[in-house]
Short mmCIF file of C-alpha atoms in Angstrom, two decimals:
data_model
loop_
_atom_site.label_atom_id
_atom_site.label_comp_id
_atom_site.label_asym_id
_atom_site.label_seq_id
_atom_site.Cartn_x
_atom_site.Cartn_y
_atom_site.Cartn_z
CA UNK G 1 23.58 -0.32 2.23
CA UNK G 2 21.41 2.85 1.84
CA UNK G 3 19.74 4.35 5.26
CA UNK G 4 16.79 6.20 5.66
CA UNK G 5 17.76 9.67 4.75
CA UNK G 6 19.15 8.64 1.52
CA UNK G 7 15.93 7.09 0.47
CA UNK G 8 14.09 10.34 1.42
CA UNK G 9 16.35 12.43 -0.85
CA UNK G 10 16.07 9.89 -3.74
CA UNK G 11 12.26 10.07 -3.07
CA UNK G 12 12.42 14.01 -3.31
CA UNK G 13 14.36 13.97 -6.54
CA UNK G 14 11.81 11.65 -8.33
CA UNK G 15 8.89 14.02 -7.14
CA UNK G 16 10.38 17.20 -8.45
CA UNK G 17 8.15 18.85 -10.92
CA UNK G 18 5.98 15.96 -10.91
CA UNK G 19 4.51 16.13 -7.28
CA UNK G 20 1.10 17.69 -8.39
CA UNK G 21 0.54 14.18 -10.61
CA UNK G 22 1.98 12.11 -7.56
CA UNK G 23 -0.47 13.79 -5.40
CA UNK G 24 -3.35 13.11 -7.41
CA UNK G 25 -2.75 9.45 -7.71
CA UNK G 26 -2.38 9.30 -3.93
CA UNK G 27 -5.50 11.29 -3.20
CA UNK G 28 -7.81 9.27 -5.61
CA UNK G 29 -6.81 5.96 -3.99
CA UNK G 30 -6.99 7.43 -0.66
CA UNK G 31 -10.45 8.84 -1.24
CA UNK G 32 -11.76 5.39 -2.93
CA UNK G 33 -10.29 3.87 0.11
CA UNK G 34 -12.05 5.86 2.36
CA UNK G 35 -15.29 5.33 0.44
CA UNK G 36 -14.94 1.51 0.58
CA UNK G 37 -14.36 1.70 4.34
CA UNK G 38 -17.25 3.86 4.68
CA UNK G 39 -19.48 1.45 3.14
CA UNK G 40 -18.76 -0.98 5.98
CA UNK G 41 -21.47 0.63 7.99
CA UNK G 42 -21.84 -1.39 11.08
CA UNK G 43 -24.81 0.24 12.21
CA UNK G 44 -28.11 1.16 10.69
CA UNK G 45 -28.10 5.25 10.75
CA UNK G 46 -31.63 6.62 11.67
CA UNK G 47 -33.18 3.13 12.11
CA UNK G 48 -36.54 3.47 14.20
CA UNK G 49 -36.05 3.03 17.85
CA UNK G 50 -32.43 2.39 17.45
CA UNK G 51 -32.99 -1.22 16.47
CA UNK G 52 -30.44 -2.59 13.70
CA UNK G 53 -31.85 -4.43 11.14
CA UNK G 54 -29.61 -7.52 10.43
CA UNK G 55 -30.55 -7.89 6.74
CA UNK G 56 -29.41 -4.22 6.13
CA UNK G 57 -26.16 -4.73 8.45
CA UNK G 58 -25.44 -7.74 6.56
CA UNK G 59 -25.69 -6.19 3.19
CA UNK G 60 -23.68 -3.07 4.31
CA UNK G 61 -20.79 -5.22 5.26
CA UNK G 62 -20.96 -7.44 2.11
CA UNK G 63 -20.86 -4.29 -0.10
CA UNK G 64 -18.25 -2.81 1.45
CA UNK G 65 -16.07 -5.92 1.52
CA UNK G 66 -16.80 -6.29 -1.95
CA UNK G 67 -15.80 -2.89 -3.01
CA UNK G 68 -12.49 -3.00 -0.96
CA UNK G 69 -11.68 -6.47 -2.59
CA UNK G 70 -12.70 -5.55 -6.32
CA UNK G 71 -11.52 -2.06 -6.54
CA UNK G 72 -9.33 -0.93 -3.56
CA UNK G 73 -7.07 -4.00 -3.49
CA UNK G 74 -6.10 -3.91 -7.32
CA UNK G 75 -5.73 0.02 -7.23
CA UNK G 76 -3.20 -0.39 -4.28
CA UNK G 77 -1.13 -2.18 -6.75
CA UNK G 78 -1.54 0.33 -9.47
CA UNK G 79 -0.49 3.05 -6.96
CA UNK G 80 2.81 0.95 -6.64
CA UNK G 81 3.28 0.57 -10.31
CA UNK G 82 2.69 4.31 -10.84
CA UNK G 83 5.44 5.27 -8.22
CA UNK G 84 7.68 2.37 -9.79
CA UNK G 85 7.51 4.04 -13.16
CA UNK G 86 7.85 7.47 -11.83
CA UNK G 87 10.92 6.29 -10.03
CA UNK G 88 12.62 5.35 -13.55
CA UNK G 89 11.26 8.51 -15.40
CA UNK G 90 7.95 10.29 -16.54
CA UNK G 91 4.94 8.06 -15.32
CA UNK G 92 1.81 7.99 -17.20
CA UNK G 93 -1.44 8.88 -14.95
CA UNK G 94 -3.13 6.11 -16.45
CA UNK G 95 -0.64 3.62 -14.80
CA UNK G 96 -2.56 4.04 -11.76
CA UNK G 97 -5.51 2.06 -13.48
CA UNK G 98 -3.24 -0.45 -15.40
CA UNK G 99 -3.97 -3.00 -12.29
CA UNK G 100 -7.40 -3.09 -13.47
CA UNK G 101 -6.70 -4.89 -16.85
CA UNK G 102 -3.26 -6.27 -16.56
CA UNK G 103 -3.40 -9.37 -14.31
CA UNK G 104 -6.62 -7.93 -12.43
CA UNK G 105 -7.82 -11.40 -11.19
CA UNK G 106 -4.28 -12.12 -9.86
CA UNK G 107 -4.08 -8.99 -8.24
CA UNK G 108 -7.45 -9.29 -6.25
CA UNK G 109 -6.72 -12.79 -5.26
CA UNK G 110 -3.29 -12.14 -3.74
CA UNK G 111 -4.10 -8.92 -2.19
CA UNK G 112 -6.99 -10.66 -0.56
CA UNK G 113 -4.88 -13.54 0.71
CA UNK G 114 -2.43 -11.06 2.17
CA UNK G 115 -5.43 -9.42 3.88
CA UNK G 116 -6.44 -12.84 5.40
CA UNK G 117 -3.06 -13.83 6.33
CA UNK G 118 -2.20 -10.57 7.97
CA UNK G 119 -5.57 -10.76 9.89
CA UNK G 120 -5.12 -14.21 11.05
CA UNK G 121 -1.61 -13.83 12.27
CA UNK G 122 -2.98 -10.81 14.18
CA UNK G 123 -5.38 -12.78 15.88
CA UNK G 124 -2.81 -14.81 17.33
CA UNK G 125 -0.86 -12.09 18.64
CA UNK G 126 -0.20 -8.39 17.49
CA UNK G 127 3.59 -8.95 17.16
CA UNK G 128 3.51 -11.80 14.64
CA UNK G 129 0.67 -9.91 12.64
CA UNK G 130 3.16 -6.57 12.27
CA UNK G 131 5.98 -9.14 11.43
CA UNK G 132 4.08 -10.77 8.64
CA UNK G 133 2.75 -7.54 7.37
CA UNK G 134 6.22 -6.31 6.91
CA UNK G 135 7.16 -9.70 5.19
CA UNK G 136 4.24 -9.13 3.00
CA UNK G 137 4.91 -5.49 2.19
CA UNK G 138 6.78 -6.04 -0.90
CA UNK G 139 3.81 -8.14 -2.77
CA UNK G 140 2.11 -5.05 -4.18
CA UNK G 141 5.39 -3.94 -6.01
CA UNK G 142 6.09 -7.46 -7.02
CA UNK G 143 2.29 -7.90 -8.54
CA UNK G 144 3.05 -4.35 -10.30
CA UNK G 145 6.18 -5.76 -12.10
CA UNK G 146 4.80 -9.09 -12.52
CA UNK G 147 1.20 -9.10 -13.69
CA UNK G 148 -0.55 -12.54 -13.39
CA UNK G 149 2.18 -14.21 -10.96
CA UNK G 150 0.89 -16.73 -8.84
CA UNK G 151 0.33 -16.27 -4.90
CA UNK G 152 2.74 -18.87 -4.02
CA UNK G 153 5.57 -16.90 -6.42
CA UNK G 154 4.48 -13.51 -4.90
CA UNK G 155 4.62 -14.78 -1.26
CA UNK G 156 8.05 -16.35 -1.83
CA UNK G 157 9.50 -13.46 -3.61
CA UNK G 158 8.32 -11.07 -0.85
CA UNK G 159 9.67 -13.21 1.88
CA UNK G 160 13.16 -13.32 0.43
CA UNK G 161 13.10 -9.35 -0.46
CA UNK G 162 12.05 -8.51 3.24
CA UNK G 163 14.17 -11.33 5.00
CA UNK G 164 16.87 -8.81 6.87
CA UNK G 165 14.87 -5.64 5.86
CA UNK G 166 12.07 -5.55 7.90
CA UNK G 167 13.62 -3.42 10.48
CA UNK G 168 14.98 -1.23 7.60
CA UNK G 169 11.32 -0.45 6.45
CA UNK G 170 10.59 0.24 9.92
CA UNK G 171 13.25 2.63 10.35
CA UNK G 172 12.36 4.36 7.22
CA UNK G 173 8.73 4.75 8.22
CA UNK G 174 9.60 5.94 11.74
CA UNK G 175 11.93 8.54 10.13
CA UNK G 176 8.71 10.35 9.11
CA UNK G 177 7.49 10.79 12.40
CA UNK G 178 7.80 14.55 12.55
CA UNK G 179 5.80 14.80 9.40
CA UNK G 180 3.33 12.31 10.55
CA UNK G 181 2.73 14.34 13.59
CA UNK G 182 2.40 17.60 11.62
CA UNK G 183 -0.32 15.66 9.23
CA UNK G 184 -2.14 14.82 12.35
CA UNK G 185 -2.06 18.32 14.08
CA UNK G 186 -3.83 19.51 10.74
CA UNK G 187 -6.82 17.24 11.38
CA UNK G 188 -5.41 14.76 8.93
CA UNK G 189 -5.51 17.20 5.94
CA UNK G 190 -1.47 17.23 5.84
CA UNK G 191 -1.50 13.36 5.60
CA UNK G 192 -2.81 13.84 1.82
CA UNK G 193 0.11 15.83 1.17
CA UNK G 194 2.65 13.67 3.25
CA UNK G 195 1.41 10.62 1.48
CA UNK G 196 3.32 10.85 -1.91
CA UNK G 197 6.45 11.70 -0.13
CA UNK G 198 6.12 8.41 1.80
CA UNK G 199 5.12 6.36 -1.13
CA UNK G 200 7.97 7.60 -3.17
CA UNK G 201 10.61 6.76 -0.35
CA UNK G 202 8.96 3.11 0.25
CA UNK G 203 9.22 2.71 -3.53
CA UNK G 204 13.22 3.63 -3.48
CA UNK G 205 13.49 1.21 -0.55
CA UNK G 206 11.77 -1.44 -2.62
CA UNK G 207 14.07 -1.11 -5.55
CA UNK G 208 17.26 -1.35 -3.35
CA UNK G 209 16.40 -4.32 -1.43
CA UNK G 210 14.74 -6.08 -4.39
CA UNK G 211 18.03 -5.44 -6.46
CA UNK G 212 19.91 -7.14 -3.79
CA UNK G 213 17.60 -10.13 -3.30
CA UNK G 214 16.16 -10.81 -6.83
CA UNK G 215 17.27 -10.97 -10.37
CA UNK G 216 13.77 -9.58 -11.34
#
């Protein structure tokens, strides 16, 4: 059973000579995600007398949510697909956008269910929400490997994969604490450069736990 250090070492090996492309993939997804979140404008900037127009507010929220669901959710799957392909060899940059044509409807639907379920569990209590978030964490990888998979199958596989591995994933993420602090110290700019490294390490983690739990 591999430890966090080994996942990080494997991750760095997969990024050698290919870091620039991985960085660009992460940057695109991060910027598009930021744009989607920015569209969730919960206030009417510049409104006369600081009065918020409820119609404009509603339009802003709905537009932002639709953008996140229709574009950001599937791209998060494409991002995992790129890093999976990259871990096995040279990944084509267009792999990032493969999710927009291969199993698009399934990607959107399942990722939407992940967001809803995680949110609902978090409403009950923060801790159950965090636990469920870890339980569902393998789903984007599962969708990347199995385009068109049903929601029930995706959730079942993720639960099986992450059973006994949630704490290991948490330890892997915590092992980046020094880099995360450094990234925050650079006003967040460093986080863009750290993202490919963390994604590659998480991908190596998924490959290891998946091979131990599933045949696919």
